[in-house]
Coordinates of C-alpha atoms in Angstrom, one line a residue:
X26 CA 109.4 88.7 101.0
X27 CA 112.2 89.1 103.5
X28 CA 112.1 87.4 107.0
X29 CA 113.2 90.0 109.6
X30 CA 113.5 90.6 113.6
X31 CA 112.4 94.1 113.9
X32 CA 113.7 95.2 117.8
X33 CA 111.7 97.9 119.4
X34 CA 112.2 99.2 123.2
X35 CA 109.6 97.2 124.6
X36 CA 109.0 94.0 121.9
X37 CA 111.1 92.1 119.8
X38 CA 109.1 91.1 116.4
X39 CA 110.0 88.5 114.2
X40 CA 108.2 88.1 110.9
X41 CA 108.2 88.6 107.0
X42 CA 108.6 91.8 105.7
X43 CA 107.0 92.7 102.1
X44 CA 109.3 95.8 100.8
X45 CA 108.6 98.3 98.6
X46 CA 112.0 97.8 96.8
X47 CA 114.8 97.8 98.6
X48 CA 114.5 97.0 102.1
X49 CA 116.8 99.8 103.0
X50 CA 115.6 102.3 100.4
X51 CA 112.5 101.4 101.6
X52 CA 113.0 101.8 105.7
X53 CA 114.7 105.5 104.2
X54 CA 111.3 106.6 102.2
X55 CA 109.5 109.1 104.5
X56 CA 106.5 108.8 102.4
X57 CA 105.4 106.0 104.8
X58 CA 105.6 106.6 108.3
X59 CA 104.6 102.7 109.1
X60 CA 105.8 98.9 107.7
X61 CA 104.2 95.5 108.0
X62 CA 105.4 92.5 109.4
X63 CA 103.4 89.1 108.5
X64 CA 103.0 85.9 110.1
X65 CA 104.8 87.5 113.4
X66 CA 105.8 86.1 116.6
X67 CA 105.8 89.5 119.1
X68 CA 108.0 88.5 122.1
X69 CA 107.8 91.1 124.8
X70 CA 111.6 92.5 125.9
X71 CA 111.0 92.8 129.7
X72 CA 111.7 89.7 132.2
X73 CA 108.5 89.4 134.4
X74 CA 106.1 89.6 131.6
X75 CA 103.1 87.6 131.8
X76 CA 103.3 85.7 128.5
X77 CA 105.8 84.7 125.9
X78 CA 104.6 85.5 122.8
X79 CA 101.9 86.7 121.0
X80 CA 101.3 85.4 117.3
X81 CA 100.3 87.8 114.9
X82 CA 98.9 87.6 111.0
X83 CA 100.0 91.1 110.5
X84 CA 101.5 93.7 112.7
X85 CA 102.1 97.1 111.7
X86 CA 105.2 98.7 112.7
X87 CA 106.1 102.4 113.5
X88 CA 108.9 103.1 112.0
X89 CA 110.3 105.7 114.6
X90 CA 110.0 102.8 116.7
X91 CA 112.1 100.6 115.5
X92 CA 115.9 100.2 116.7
X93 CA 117.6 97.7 114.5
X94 CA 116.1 95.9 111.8
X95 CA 117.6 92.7 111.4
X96 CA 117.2 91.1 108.0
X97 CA 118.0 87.3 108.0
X98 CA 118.1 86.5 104.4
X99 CA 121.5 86.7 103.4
X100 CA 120.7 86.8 99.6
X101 CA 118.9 90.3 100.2
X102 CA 122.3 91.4 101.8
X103 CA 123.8 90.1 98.8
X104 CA 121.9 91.9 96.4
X105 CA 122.3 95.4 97.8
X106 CA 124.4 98.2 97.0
X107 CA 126.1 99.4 100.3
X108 CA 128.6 102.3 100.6
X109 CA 132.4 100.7 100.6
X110 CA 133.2 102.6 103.4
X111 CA 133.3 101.0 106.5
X112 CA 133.8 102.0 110.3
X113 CA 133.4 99.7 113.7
X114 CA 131.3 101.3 115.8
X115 CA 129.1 100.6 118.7
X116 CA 125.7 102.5 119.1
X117 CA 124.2 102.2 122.7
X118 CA 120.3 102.6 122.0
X119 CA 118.4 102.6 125.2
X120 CA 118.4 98.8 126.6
X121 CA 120.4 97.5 123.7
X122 CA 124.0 98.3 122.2
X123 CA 124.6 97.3 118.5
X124 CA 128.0 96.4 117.5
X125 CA 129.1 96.2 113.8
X126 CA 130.5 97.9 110.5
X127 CA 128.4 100.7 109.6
X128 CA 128.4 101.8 106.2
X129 CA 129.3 105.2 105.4
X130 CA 130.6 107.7 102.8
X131 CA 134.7 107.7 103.3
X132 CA 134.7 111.3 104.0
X133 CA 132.1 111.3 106.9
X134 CA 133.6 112.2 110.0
X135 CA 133.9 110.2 113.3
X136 CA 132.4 112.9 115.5
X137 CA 129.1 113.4 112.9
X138 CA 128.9 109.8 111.2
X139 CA 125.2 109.7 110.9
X140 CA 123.8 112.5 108.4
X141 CA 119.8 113.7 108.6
X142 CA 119.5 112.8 104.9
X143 CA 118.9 108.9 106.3
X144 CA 116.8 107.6 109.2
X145 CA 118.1 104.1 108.8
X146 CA 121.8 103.2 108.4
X147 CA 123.0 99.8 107.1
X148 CA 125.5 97.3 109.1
X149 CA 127.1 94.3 108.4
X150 CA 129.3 91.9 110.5
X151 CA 127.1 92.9 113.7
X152 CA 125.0 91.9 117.0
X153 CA 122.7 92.9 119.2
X154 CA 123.6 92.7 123.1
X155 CA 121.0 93.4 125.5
X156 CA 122.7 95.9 128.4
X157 CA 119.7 94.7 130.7
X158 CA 118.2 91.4 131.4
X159 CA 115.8 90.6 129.0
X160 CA 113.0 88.1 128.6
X161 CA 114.0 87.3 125.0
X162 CA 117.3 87.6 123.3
X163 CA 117.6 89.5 119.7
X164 CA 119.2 87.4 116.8
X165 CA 122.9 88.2 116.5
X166 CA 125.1 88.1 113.5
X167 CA 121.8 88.7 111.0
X168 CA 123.5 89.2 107.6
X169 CA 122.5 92.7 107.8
X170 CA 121.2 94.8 110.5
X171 CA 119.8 98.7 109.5
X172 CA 119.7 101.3 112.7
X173 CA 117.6 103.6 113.5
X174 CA 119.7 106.7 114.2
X175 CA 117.1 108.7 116.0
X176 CA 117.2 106.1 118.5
X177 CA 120.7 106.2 119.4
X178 CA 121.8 107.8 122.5
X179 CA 125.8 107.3 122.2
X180 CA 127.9 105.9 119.8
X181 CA 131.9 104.8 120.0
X182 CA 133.6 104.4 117.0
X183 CA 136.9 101.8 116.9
X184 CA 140.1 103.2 115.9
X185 CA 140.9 102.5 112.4

């Protein structure tokens, strides 16, 4: 069991995540188009809303949905194997931009730095900003955060 904050355009949804495996390997398997979150707390995004939060048993997640998965347990981050190459970059994702080290092959350049063999890439060191106002704040600095590249719109990376 891995507590998460899974952040979606609209919701931000903290609960307990029970991989198949590896998180990442498992957020990467195409096999299942959908995860579930357990004992949630669903906080809608938008300032103006007309509740909190909602608390949730289960909630089932599309994973196309999802921008960032933040995973909070710093022992999972621990135990995974994450390429050695790193880069600074900041993806802008709709509402949100998401600063960190992204994991990468060495050789993969600046200007194509996310590959279609992966929907989800994995980040350490990072945080979540919201580039709007916002009703609730993601976590920032989660031990590791994995990002959704088909939900990125723009992406900088640092100088090395």
């Amino acid at each position: 069991n891995v507590n998460v904050e899974a952040v979606l355009a609209s919701y931000v949804i903290r609960g307990v995540l029970r991989s198949r495996g590896e998180v990442l390997n498992f957020l990467n398997d195409r096999r299942y188009p959908t995860f579930s979150l357990y004992d949630c707390n669903l906080h809608p995004v938008s300032s103006g809303r007309k509740i909190d939060k909602v608390n949730q048993e289960l909630v089932t997640i599309e994973k196309k949905q999802v921008i960032v998965l933040s995973v909070l347990d710093k022992h999972i981050r621990d135990g995974m194997q994450l390429t050695v190459s790193e880069r600074v970059v900041t993806f802008y994702c709709g509402n949100f931009a998401i600063h960190g080290l992204l994991h990468v092959p060495a050789d993969a350049p600046d200007e194509d730095i996310l590959d279609e063999k992966r929907d989800f890439f994995g980040m350490t060191g990072g945080s979540v900003y919201s580039l709007v106002p916002v009703a609730t704040e993601p976590y920032s600095n989660a031990p590791l955060m994995l990002l959704n590249q088909h939900t990125v719109g723009a992406y900088s990376v640092q100088s090395r």
